[in-house]
Amino acid sequence: MSTALIENISGPGAKKYAERRAAKGKPVKLSGPSDDSGGRRPGWVTYGLLSVVVVASIFPLYYAAILGSSTRLEIAQSALPRLVPGPNLLANIGAIISNHQIDFWTSFANSLIVAVLVSAATVFFSTLAGFAFAKLGFRARNALYVFVIATLAIPMQLGTVPMFIMMNEFGWIDSLTALIVPSLVTAFGVFWMTQYLKEALPYELIEAARVDGATVFRTFWSIALPAARPAAATLALFTFVGSWNDFFWPSVVLRSQKTLPLVIPQLSGAFTADHALIMSGVFLIALPLLVAFVFLGRQLVAGVMAGAVKG
Amino acid sequence: MTPLTPAPRRVGFSRKLSRWDIKVSPYLYISPFFLSFAVFGFFPIIFNIWVALHEWDRRLGQGEFVGLDNFAWVLNQPAFWTSLQNTFSIFVLALVPQLILSLLIAAILDQNLRTKTFWRMSILIPFVVMPVASAMIFSQVFGQFGLVTPLLHDLGWFTDVDSPFFHNRFLSHVAIATMIVFRWTGYNALIFLAAMQAVPRDLYEAATIDGAGRARQFFSVTIPSIRPTMIFVILTMTIGGLQVFDEARVFDGSGSGGTGQGGSDDQWLTTVLYLFNLGFGDWQDRMGQAAAVAWLFALVIIVFTLLNFFLTRAIADSGSKPTRASRAAAKQLAAQVRAGADAPAARAARAERSTLTEGSQR
């Protein structure tokens, strides 16, 4: 590529750079986005900018760890008491865990029970419905599927007050049941699994199973479920994160029982204005999902990029 | 003939059973969703009308029929209008930087990077930080002993108050918007990145040859090409962004003695928080009025979402006009946009398919 063209496109600086590269016998290419398969490697400016973004992404947690490893006096004196989290963090976290008012482990167990049950049920029922919508023939299939998608557009707080009244009638107030039962299957889950199974499951496999005399459920269990595994894993992750982090609905229906998000506002009541203890508690509660993210983040990234819908 | 009769009868029975299995199973499999939706989706919406037309106490339950009084009461509450203003103010303050930042980050990521997965995972970290937790941390950052307040005070601004972000209405909106931007920017950047990777690379080549630099390519090729995704993201941001609750609820919670009810003068009272306070707050039991707020707010969301949809589409349309700088690219692009505009769903499905298969191969 001629350096004149490069100057025309990217300016005199780029031309000089291209000439220097050409003199060293290196390939000269134009800038611009390139796909994964090849193209020019971006320069340090790109990595510098990305590093800034990464720093901003982890900043709040880092800041919570910094404050959590300080004392309330240090925080009153300086907004940034230290640059590296100190050993005091563990002592503060210990104080949170052993506090009876906070009751960390019970809340942790509650969060875990709810999130695991909700995501397991959502994945199972959504895959079941997805299998039916994608691969089984029945009357009004398309109309019903359109209906499922249409329900996605309903703003959910519209039902908050009546849902509370219903939970009250059922005797589920202050019970984990109120968090689990209404979330056993979601329209998004059904949509997600249907779209995936449409592509991933060949009709031939289903036919073969039927010829071999398998029942419909057997076909689902032995053929559709294994084929759905990648999409099911992504759905499970998103459902888990959503349930684990949910704050609004537990605030409405729980009283003495708590999930982890409900513990956070309670910290400031338990440790009045002791910002060090409060922040170590916040850090502690935010930590489990982050540890899980280290192992499962790849899958989550793939899920977002596959067009997951928020919430 | 006679010895054969038992056999067909058995086959007939199992065949009948199998036919019944094939006929009934699909309905059985989709029934959990429809049952769940009927009980926890459809019924509450209808029941909500009933509740909104009555006095309703959290403990005592249904009171007398009051007609539209609850709606009239809500519309006469200054707090309701304040909450709507706050919600929209926070929404705009969060939407604009979020859009710009996530598009820029996506453009940076849309290169032949080393350690791609590392960068992509890193920007998604905020998405898994519990919103209440990050709200608490940001309250500390913006609080009296935080990082930002001394800067304001050093500049000589708001020196009369200890914690201006809890005091000044606009500043409290800035603080809450910051939390929302923090949470969603990386997430949206990945959605945009997926869309950008689907843009045919020869469009960029054509644009380059016609003399478009990086910036020009970004505005004349990338942005118009990912138009359907931008509309999708703005719509989901609208629906989600108007329902701000977690952040507003715990904003003054970080040991500053706040009540979590939206500030002393409703500075950061959002509409969902207002609904929560009315129906479930510690200080009053106005479930009928809360139900009325739910109806009014749902109406606002629907109207605003539609408005947003048409506005976004109009703006995006005017932006996708062919440009002088890259005539060849624009020609291809116009064709592509025409094809894409008719079938945004098909296009999303295409992108989804490719990424999912990628995931399954891992």
XYZ file of C-alpha atoms in Angstrom:
673
model
C 0.000 0.000 0.000
C 1.410 3.354 -0.921
C 2.310 5.832 1.787
C 0.627 8.579 -0.219
C -2.710 6.817 0.174
C -2.076 6.425 3.876
C -1.336 10.122 4.186
C -4.506 10.920 2.315
C -6.519 8.733 4.666
C -4.941 8.969 8.069
C -2.868 12.151 7.941
C 0.815 13.023 7.765
C 1.652 11.362 11.112
C 0.419 8.046 9.872
C 2.394 8.515 6.698
C 5.613 9.075 8.626
C 4.902 6.027 10.742
C 4.171 3.941 7.660
C 7.392 5.076 6.014
C 9.402 4.137 9.082
C 7.781 0.713 9.121
C 8.359 0.271 5.410
C 12.044 1.175 5.858
C 12.351 -1.605 8.432
C 10.716 -4.028 6.042
C 7.565 -4.469 8.128
C 4.107 -4.756 6.553
C 2.127 -1.536 6.262
C -1.623 -1.681 6.789
C -4.459 0.744 7.153
C -6.186 1.286 10.448
C -9.776 0.264 11.041
C -11.756 -2.410 12.810
C -10.720 -5.922 11.933
C -12.261 -9.236 12.742
C -10.947 -11.947 15.023
C -9.270 -13.817 12.222
C -6.483 -11.309 11.774
C -5.613 -7.760 10.986
C -3.412 -5.213 12.650
C -2.834 -5.510 16.389
C -3.931 -2.290 18.120
C -1.342 -0.122 19.844
C -0.761 0.745 23.474
C -3.313 3.567 23.442
C -6.057 0.980 23.041
C -4.784 -1.067 25.954
C -4.346 2.091 28.010
C -7.968 3.088 27.455
C -9.171 -0.419 28.214
C -7.153 -0.449 31.420
C -8.884 2.757 32.509
C -12.247 1.076 31.909
C -11.175 -1.997 33.881
C -9.958 0.155 36.781
C -13.320 1.947 36.812
C -15.105 -1.414 36.788
C -13.368 -2.711 39.877
C -13.043 0.634 41.646
C -16.124 0.434 43.915
C -15.150 -2.976 45.255
C -11.583 -1.884 45.715
C -12.792 1.204 47.558
C -15.026 -0.926 49.792
C -12.024 -3.129 50.616
C -9.880 -0.064 51.390
C -12.453 1.452 53.727
C -13.278 -1.957 55.170
C -9.685 -2.405 56.237
C -9.534 0.985 57.980
C -10.959 2.306 61.220
C -13.758 4.834 61.543
C -11.267 7.420 62.761
C -9.048 6.985 59.715
C -12.055 7.382 57.422
C -13.106 10.583 59.172
C -9.613 11.962 58.580
C -9.072 10.927 54.988
C -11.315 9.741 52.166
C -8.587 7.404 50.967
C -6.912 6.153 54.154
C -4.620 3.675 52.367
C -3.869 2.379 48.897
C -3.727 -1.348 49.599
C -6.328 -3.245 51.645
C -4.821 -4.161 55.000
C -5.182 -7.110 57.387
C -7.802 -5.168 59.329
C -10.280 -6.144 56.614
C -10.381 -9.724 57.850
C -10.907 -8.589 61.429
C -13.794 -6.337 60.340
C -15.331 -9.091 58.235
C -15.048 -11.394 61.236
C -16.950 -8.838 63.298
C -19.719 -8.775 60.679
C -19.997 -12.555 60.453
C -20.128 -13.032 64.216
C -22.736 -10.285 64.699
C -26.047 -11.802 65.806
C -28.157 -8.957 64.499
C -26.733 -9.452 61.015
C -26.893 -13.244 61.054
C -24.779 -13.517 57.915
C -24.853 -17.289 57.399
C -28.633 -17.601 57.619
C -29.071 -14.844 55.049
C -26.417 -16.429 52.856
C -28.169 -19.801 53.033
C -31.535 -18.163 52.272
C -30.098 -16.416 49.208
C -28.502 -19.640 48.030
C -31.647 -21.741 48.481
C -33.816 -19.230 46.626
C -31.362 -18.643 43.772
C -30.602 -22.338 43.241
C -34.239 -23.442 43.301
C -35.401 -20.571 41.098
C -32.707 -21.108 38.475
C -33.078 -24.904 38.447
C -36.844 -24.666 38.056
C -36.624 -21.900 35.451
C -34.200 -23.917 33.365
C -36.250 -27.120 33.600
C -39.663 -25.618 32.852
C -38.308 -23.250 30.197
C -36.520 -26.076 28.393
C -39.650 -28.216 28.579
C -41.778 -25.447 27.088
C -39.026 -24.511 24.642
C -38.899 -28.113 23.420
C -42.650 -28.113 22.850
C -42.646 -24.750 21.029
C -39.600 -25.546 18.928
C -40.105 -29.177 17.985
C -43.573 -30.519 18.767
C -46.608 -29.911 16.618
C -49.801 -28.856 18.330
C -52.769 -26.674 17.662
C -52.356 -22.887 18.248
C -48.619 -23.292 18.741
C -47.614 -20.077 16.985
C -50.332 -18.000 18.591
C -49.367 -19.230 22.050
C -45.700 -18.525 21.369
C -46.474 -14.969 20.274
C -48.451 -14.601 23.499
C -45.420 -15.703 25.540
C -43.264 -13.070 23.844
C -45.930 -10.406 24.308
C -45.952 -10.966 28.083
C -42.304 -9.842 28.120
C -43.456 -6.268 27.576
C -45.608 -6.045 30.730
C -44.030 -3.786 33.385
C -43.912 -6.003 36.427
C -44.389 -3.520 39.289
C -47.894 -3.109 37.952
C -48.609 -6.262 39.966
C -46.638 -5.530 43.135
C -49.521 -4.504 45.378
C -51.899 -7.329 44.367
C -49.009 -9.821 44.538
C -48.372 -8.751 48.118
C -52.051 -9.187 48.949
C -52.004 -12.651 47.359
C -48.878 -13.691 49.251
C -50.601 -12.515 52.400
C -53.662 -14.653 51.605
C -51.437 -17.668 50.935
C -49.643 -17.110 54.246
C -46.317 -16.693 52.443
C -45.333 -13.310 53.896
C -41.930 -13.541 55.555
C -41.369 -16.904 53.888
C -38.915 -17.870 51.148
C -41.833 -19.484 49.321
C -42.958 -16.005 48.272
C -39.615 -15.526 46.515
C -39.500 -18.965 44.893
C -42.968 -19.900 43.671
C -43.755 -16.801 41.547
C -40.390 -17.124 39.747
C -40.392 -20.816 38.789
C -40.649 -20.092 35.065
C -40.248 -16.894 33.066
C -41.375 -15.773 29.637
C -37.804 -14.834 28.835
C -36.610 -18.350 29.700
C -39.196 -19.945 27.429
C -38.312 -17.561 24.605
C -34.590 -18.161 25.063
C -34.830 -21.962 25.063
C -37.273 -22.068 22.145
C -34.999 -19.963 19.969
C -32.035 -22.149 20.825
C -33.733 -25.528 20.375
C -35.167 -24.468 17.010
C -31.598 -24.339 15.738
C -29.743 -26.872 17.829
C -32.033 -29.894 17.686
C -32.431 -31.685 14.326
C -35.840 -33.212 13.592
C -34.110 -36.422 12.508
C -33.036 -37.145 16.067
C -36.591 -36.794 17.347
C -37.931 -38.984 14.552
C -35.323 -41.620 15.306
C -36.268 -41.653 18.977
C -39.945 -41.975 18.089
C -39.269 -44.876 15.716
C -37.384 -46.579 18.521
C -40.543 -46.299 20.611
C -39.496 -43.561 23.024
C -42.227 -41.598 24.748
C -42.298 -37.838 24.226
C -40.902 -37.256 27.677
C -38.146 -39.789 27.088
C -37.268 -37.930 23.886
C -37.138 -34.687 25.837
C -35.037 -36.169 28.628
C -32.521 -38.083 26.520
C -32.267 -35.918 23.422
C -33.580 -32.369 23.902
C -32.169 -31.761 27.366
C -28.574 -32.714 26.488
C -28.780 -30.708 23.262
C -30.035 -27.663 25.186
C -27.172 -27.686 27.658
C -25.217 -24.579 26.455
C -28.287 -22.328 26.355
C -29.579 -23.833 29.599
C -26.296 -23.043 31.352
C -26.480 -19.415 30.220
C -30.111 -19.129 31.289
C -29.251 -20.660 34.668
C -26.469 -18.123 35.205
C -28.596 -15.100 34.353
C -31.484 -16.333 36.449
C -29.150 -17.004 39.353
C -27.598 -13.526 39.196
C -31.029 -11.906 38.911
C -32.423 -13.810 41.869
C -29.303 -13.412 44.013
C -29.197 -9.633 43.511
C -32.933 -8.960 43.712
C -33.799 -6.365 46.314
C -37.254 -4.990 45.503
C -39.446 -8.064 45.893
C -37.698 -9.446 49.017
C -38.072 -5.970 50.593
C -41.802 -6.224 49.962
C -42.515 -9.733 51.246
C -39.852 -10.494 53.855
C -39.937 -9.223 57.439
C -37.684 -11.133 59.866
C -36.290 -13.499 57.241
C -33.519 -12.009 55.120
C -31.637 -12.583 51.911
C -28.207 -11.022 51.438
C -29.347 -7.826 49.645
C -31.631 -7.077 52.598
C -28.678 -7.275 54.976
C -26.896 -4.337 53.334
C -29.242 -1.512 54.385
C -29.341 -3.126 57.822
C -25.589 -2.695 58.244
C -25.886 1.046 58.793
C -28.409 0.483 61.550
C -26.278 -2.150 63.235
C -23.017 -0.193 63.095
C -24.162 3.414 63.361
C -21.865 5.609 61.273
C -18.962 3.152 61.577
C -18.141 3.339 57.897
C -15.250 0.894 58.202
C -17.452 -1.910 59.509
C -20.290 -1.054 57.127
C -17.990 -1.142 54.110
C -16.361 -4.416 55.144
C -19.876 -5.875 55.348
C -20.761 -4.540 51.901
C -17.543 -6.013 50.528
C -18.243 -9.363 52.167
C -21.750 -9.542 50.700
C -20.669 -8.530 47.195
C -17.803 -11.041 47.199
C -19.424 -14.494 46.616
C -20.837 -13.657 43.200
C -17.509 -12.143 42.152
C -15.648 -15.297 43.084
C -18.149 -17.280 41.037
C -17.706 -14.786 38.201
C -14.005 -15.626 37.924
C -14.990 -19.151 36.918
C -18.228 -18.532 35.044
C -17.661 -15.058 33.583
C -16.768 -16.436 30.161
C -20.188 -18.026 29.835
C -21.878 -14.834 31.056
C -20.029 -12.771 28.441
C -21.140 -15.197 25.730
C -24.701 -14.922 27.043
C -24.753 -11.106 26.935
C -23.280 -11.087 23.465
C -25.879 -13.600 22.340
C -28.489 -10.915 22.950
C -29.723 -11.577 26.455
C -32.444 -9.236 27.664
C -31.906 -7.308 30.831
C -33.253 -8.317 34.178
C -57.115 -65.933 11.962
C -58.098 -66.441 15.547
C -54.558 -66.736 17.037
C -53.677 -63.358 15.605
C -56.462 -61.407 17.302
C -54.713 -60.734 20.667
C -51.663 -59.225 19.010
C -53.376 -56.398 17.084
C -55.366 -55.557 20.158
C -52.140 -55.016 22.162
C -50.603 -52.961 19.408
C -53.814 -50.984 19.171
C -53.701 -50.157 22.834
C -50.078 -49.047 22.891
C -50.594 -47.147 19.674
C -53.529 -45.379 21.220
C -51.439 -44.597 24.263
C -48.617 -43.282 22.123
C -50.974 -41.155 20.065
C -52.425 -39.732 23.259
C -48.873 -39.090 24.502
C -48.000 -37.158 21.354
C -51.217 -35.175 21.481
C -51.221 -34.191 25.135
C -47.525 -33.828 25.948
C -46.966 -30.444 24.228
C -49.779 -28.841 26.215
C -48.466 -30.431 29.384
C -44.985 -29.043 28.725
C -46.070 -25.476 28.107
C -48.605 -25.497 30.938
C -46.184 -24.513 33.767
C -45.543 -21.175 32.091
C -49.199 -20.476 31.400
C -50.265 -21.529 34.889
C -47.578 -19.380 36.461
C -48.453 -16.451 34.218
C -52.162 -16.763 34.950
C -51.638 -16.729 38.711
C -48.649 -14.388 39.127
C -48.844 -12.289 35.960
C -52.322 -11.887 34.579
C -54.432 -12.109 37.728
C -52.442 -9.466 39.677
C -52.836 -6.986 36.825
C -56.598 -7.407 36.797
C -56.782 -7.524 40.585
C -54.770 -4.289 40.651
C -57.737 -2.435 39.135
C -59.927 -3.712 41.945
C -57.404 -2.698 44.621
C -56.966 0.761 43.112
C -60.704 1.370 43.424
C -60.785 0.606 47.157
C -59.402 1.703 50.463
C -56.893 -0.987 51.273
C -54.918 -1.447 54.484
C -51.897 -3.694 54.637
C -53.119 -5.421 57.780
C -56.870 -4.961 57.685
C -57.226 -5.691 53.996
C -59.994 -4.452 51.741
C -61.901 -1.368 52.868
C -64.729 0.505 51.240
C -65.158 1.203 47.547
C -63.911 4.700 46.730
C -64.123 4.824 42.944
C -61.445 6.962 41.386
C -60.616 8.760 44.635
C -57.247 7.019 44.920
C -56.257 8.269 41.475
C -57.396 11.782 42.336
C -55.483 11.634 45.618
C -52.270 10.517 43.907
C -52.556 13.169 41.198
C -52.939 15.808 43.912
C -49.801 14.709 45.764
C -46.818 16.957 44.997
C -44.611 13.963 45.919
C -45.987 11.977 42.969
C -45.050 14.704 40.483
C -41.691 15.219 42.161
C -41.036 11.492 41.877
C -41.834 11.533 38.158
C -39.489 14.479 37.611
C -36.757 12.776 39.597
C -37.196 9.518 37.704
C -36.857 11.217 34.337
C -33.994 13.410 35.448
C -32.044 10.378 36.717
C -32.971 8.467 33.578
C -31.582 11.118 31.230
C -28.483 11.683 33.356
C -27.806 7.943 33.203
C -28.828 7.235 29.612
C -26.666 9.732 27.757
C -23.250 8.928 29.285
C -24.108 5.241 29.243
C -24.826 5.266 25.528
C -21.731 7.253 24.625
C -19.396 5.272 26.864
C -20.696 1.850 25.888
C -20.463 2.673 22.177
C -16.898 3.909 22.603
C -15.869 0.895 24.666
C -17.455 -1.435 22.142
C -15.555 0.286 19.334
C -12.312 -0.141 21.270
C -13.065 -3.806 21.904
C -13.936 -4.351 18.240
C -10.304 -4.776 17.260
C -7.905 -7.633 17.001
C -7.025 -7.504 20.718
C -4.777 -9.720 22.742
C -6.502 -11.473 25.697
C -9.984 -10.624 24.395
C -11.768 -12.707 27.000
C -9.959 -10.926 29.825
C -11.111 -7.479 28.658
C -14.649 -8.619 27.990
C -14.958 -10.278 31.384
C -13.455 -7.290 33.172
C -15.995 -4.823 31.835
C -18.823 -7.158 32.850
C -17.770 -7.195 36.533
C -20.138 -4.336 37.504
C -23.074 -6.391 36.229
C -22.530 -9.034 38.942
C -21.915 -6.554 41.764
C -25.099 -6.515 43.821
C -26.862 -3.214 42.969
C -27.575 -2.496 46.625
C -23.903 -3.060 47.446
C -22.614 -0.723 44.760
C -25.267 1.822 45.733
C -23.973 1.702 49.302
C -20.367 2.125 48.154
C -21.224 5.039 45.877
C -23.181 6.646 48.717
C -19.929 6.535 50.641
C -17.978 7.963 47.683
C -20.459 10.853 47.408
C -20.998 11.187 51.151
C -19.585 13.543 53.747
C -16.328 11.599 54.174
C -16.153 10.432 50.572
C -13.869 11.212 47.668
C -15.969 13.750 45.791
C -17.315 16.094 48.469
C -13.869 17.481 49.456
C -13.239 18.278 45.781
C -16.444 20.326 45.624
C -15.601 22.045 48.882
C -12.061 22.826 47.695
C -13.550 24.496 44.650
C -15.643 26.607 46.992
C -18.953 25.026 45.969
C -21.644 24.027 48.459
C -19.360 24.822 51.389
C -22.423 25.539 53.546
C -23.439 21.852 53.699
C -21.516 18.801 54.878
C -22.809 16.427 52.242
C -24.095 18.307 49.198
C -24.941 15.091 47.318
C -27.602 14.279 49.910
C -28.733 17.863 50.086
C -28.894 19.205 46.558
C -31.522 17.648 44.319
C -29.539 17.739 41.101
C -26.373 16.407 42.733
C -28.273 13.479 44.248
C -29.528 12.634 40.760
C -25.962 12.768 39.455
C -24.857 10.356 42.178
C -27.651 7.866 41.476
C -27.129 8.141 37.714
C -23.450 7.335 38.286
C -24.448 4.055 39.942
C -26.653 3.134 36.994
C -23.960 4.049 34.474
C -21.493 1.941 36.442
C -23.773 -1.078 36.416
C -24.897 -1.137 32.782
C -22.161 0.417 30.628
C -20.046 -2.727 30.280
C -23.119 -4.872 29.697
C -24.371 -2.625 26.904
C -20.874 -2.372 25.454
C -20.846 -6.160 24.996
C -24.226 -6.057 23.240
C -22.916 -3.321 20.939
C -19.709 -5.278 20.409
C -21.688 -8.318 19.256
C -23.540 -6.100 16.782
C -20.342 -4.420 15.562
C -18.727 -7.770 14.879
C -21.599 -8.616 12.575
C -20.838 -5.577 10.372
C -19.271 -6.885 7.132
C -15.582 -5.993 7.111
C -15.568 -5.055 3.428
C -17.696 -2.043 4.346
C -14.715 -0.733 6.306
C -12.353 -1.560 3.469
C -14.523 0.326 1.021
C -14.765 3.264 3.401
C -10.990 3.263 3.906
C -10.305 3.321 0.205
C -12.729 6.203 -0.170
C -10.709 8.102 2.396
C -12.629 7.750 5.639
C -10.531 7.821 8.811
C -11.288 5.917 12.019
C -13.685 8.512 13.384
C -15.471 8.875 10.074
C -15.796 5.100 9.764
C -17.261 4.945 13.249
C -19.961 7.521 12.528
C -20.667 6.648 8.892
C -20.343 2.862 8.890
C -20.446 1.432 12.412
C -23.244 3.513 13.947
C -25.714 3.186 11.041
C -24.990 -0.538 10.756
C -25.838 -1.316 14.368
C -29.025 0.767 14.304
C -31.426 -2.080 15.210
C -29.266 -3.003 18.205
C -29.145 0.614 19.331
C -32.921 0.837 19.228
C -33.160 -2.412 21.195
C -30.686 -1.230 23.830
C -32.315 2.191 24.218
C -35.725 0.557 24.635
C -34.535 -1.880 27.309
C -32.670 0.985 29.000
C -35.902 2.973 29.006
C -38.037 0.244 30.520
C -35.387 -0.700 33.088
C -34.087 2.804 33.696
C -37.475 4.218 34.678
C -37.891 1.584 37.375
C -35.018 2.791 39.560
C -35.492 1.526 43.090
C -32.467 -0.163 44.710
C -30.139 2.810 44.328
C -32.638 5.404 45.533
C -33.712 3.229 48.454
C -30.223 2.816 49.962
C -28.663 6.082 48.751
C -28.634 7.765 52.159
C -28.142 4.474 53.944
C -24.413 4.513 54.473
C -24.490 5.497 58.120
C -25.686 9.001 57.369
C -28.871 8.546 59.333
C -31.113 8.504 56.274
C -34.517 6.856 56.181
C -34.260 5.319 52.727
C -37.380 7.158 51.669
C -35.928 9.410 49.019
C -34.443 12.312 50.982
C -35.798 14.873 53.417
C -37.417 16.905 50.628
C -37.989 13.986 48.250
C -34.825 15.060 46.399
C -34.240 11.567 44.957
C -37.664 10.015 45.477
C -38.263 7.894 42.364
C -41.733 6.726 41.373
C -41.129 3.061 42.242
C -39.742 4.125 45.611
C -42.835 6.296 46.071
C -45.025 3.280 45.305
C -43.024 1.242 47.814
C -43.318 3.916 50.491
C -47.072 4.192 50.010
C -47.798 0.493 50.025
C -45.057 -1.036 52.106
C -43.303 1.772 53.988
C -43.212 1.641 57.754
C -45.214 4.771 58.191
C -48.414 4.309 56.257
C -50.719 1.788 54.680
C -52.046 3.130 51.467
C -52.172 0.059 49.251
C -55.103 1.385 47.236
C -53.174 4.544 46.456
C -50.064 2.486 45.691
C -52.084 0.431 43.209
C -53.227 3.674 41.576
C -49.595 4.816 41.317
C -48.769 1.474 39.649
C -51.434 2.071 36.995
C -50.454 5.665 36.356
C -46.779 4.773 36.168
C -47.366 1.831 33.822
C -49.210 4.263 31.563
C -46.296 6.701 31.698
C -43.812 3.930 30.892
C -45.811 2.708 27.909
C -46.315 6.190 26.465
C -42.700 7.127 27.035
C -41.385 3.885 25.563
C -43.451 4.343 22.415
C -42.360 7.958 22.138
C -38.779 6.884 22.630
C -39.121 4.188 20.000
C -40.360 6.559 17.320
C -37.891 9.264 18.276
C -34.955 6.851 18.253
C -35.989 5.496 14.910
C -36.378 8.939 13.415
C -32.955 10.046 14.665
C -31.290 6.842 13.538
C -32.940 7.176 10.109
C -31.614 10.654 9.530
C -28.172 9.467 10.574
C -28.026 6.641 8.073
C -28.191 8.809 4.946
C -25.409 7.979 2.501
C -22.428 10.287 2.890
C -20.068 11.932 0.458
C -16.979 10.510 2.094
C -17.648 6.862 1.412
C -19.975 6.512 -1.526
C -19.251 2.868 -2.215
C -19.624 1.896 1.414
C -22.775 3.927 1.731
C -24.313 2.171 -1.222
C -23.674 -1.263 0.251
C -24.682 0.018 3.610
C -27.981 1.416 2.401
C -28.808 -1.967 0.940
C -27.850 -3.631 4.168
C -29.821 -1.226 6.323
C -32.850 -1.688 4.088
C -32.586 -5.431 4.508
C -31.899 -5.097 8.202
C -34.685 -2.635 8.918
C -37.298 -5.088 7.728
C -36.038 -7.917 9.873
C -34.320 -6.720 13.023
C -35.551 -9.866 14.800
C -34.097 -12.151 12.172
C -30.822 -10.309 12.443
C -30.765 -10.582 16.236
C -31.538 -14.275 15.912
C -28.636 -14.664 13.501
C -26.196 -13.036 15.904
C -27.603 -15.073 18.748
C -27.211 -18.323 16.850
C -23.586 -17.769 15.981
C -22.596 -16.859 19.538
C -24.511 -19.719 21.059
C -22.909 -22.278 18.793
C -19.590 -20.754 19.667
C -20.445 -21.336 23.311
C -21.403 -24.940 22.723
C -18.136 -25.743 21.024
C -16.126 -24.667 23.996
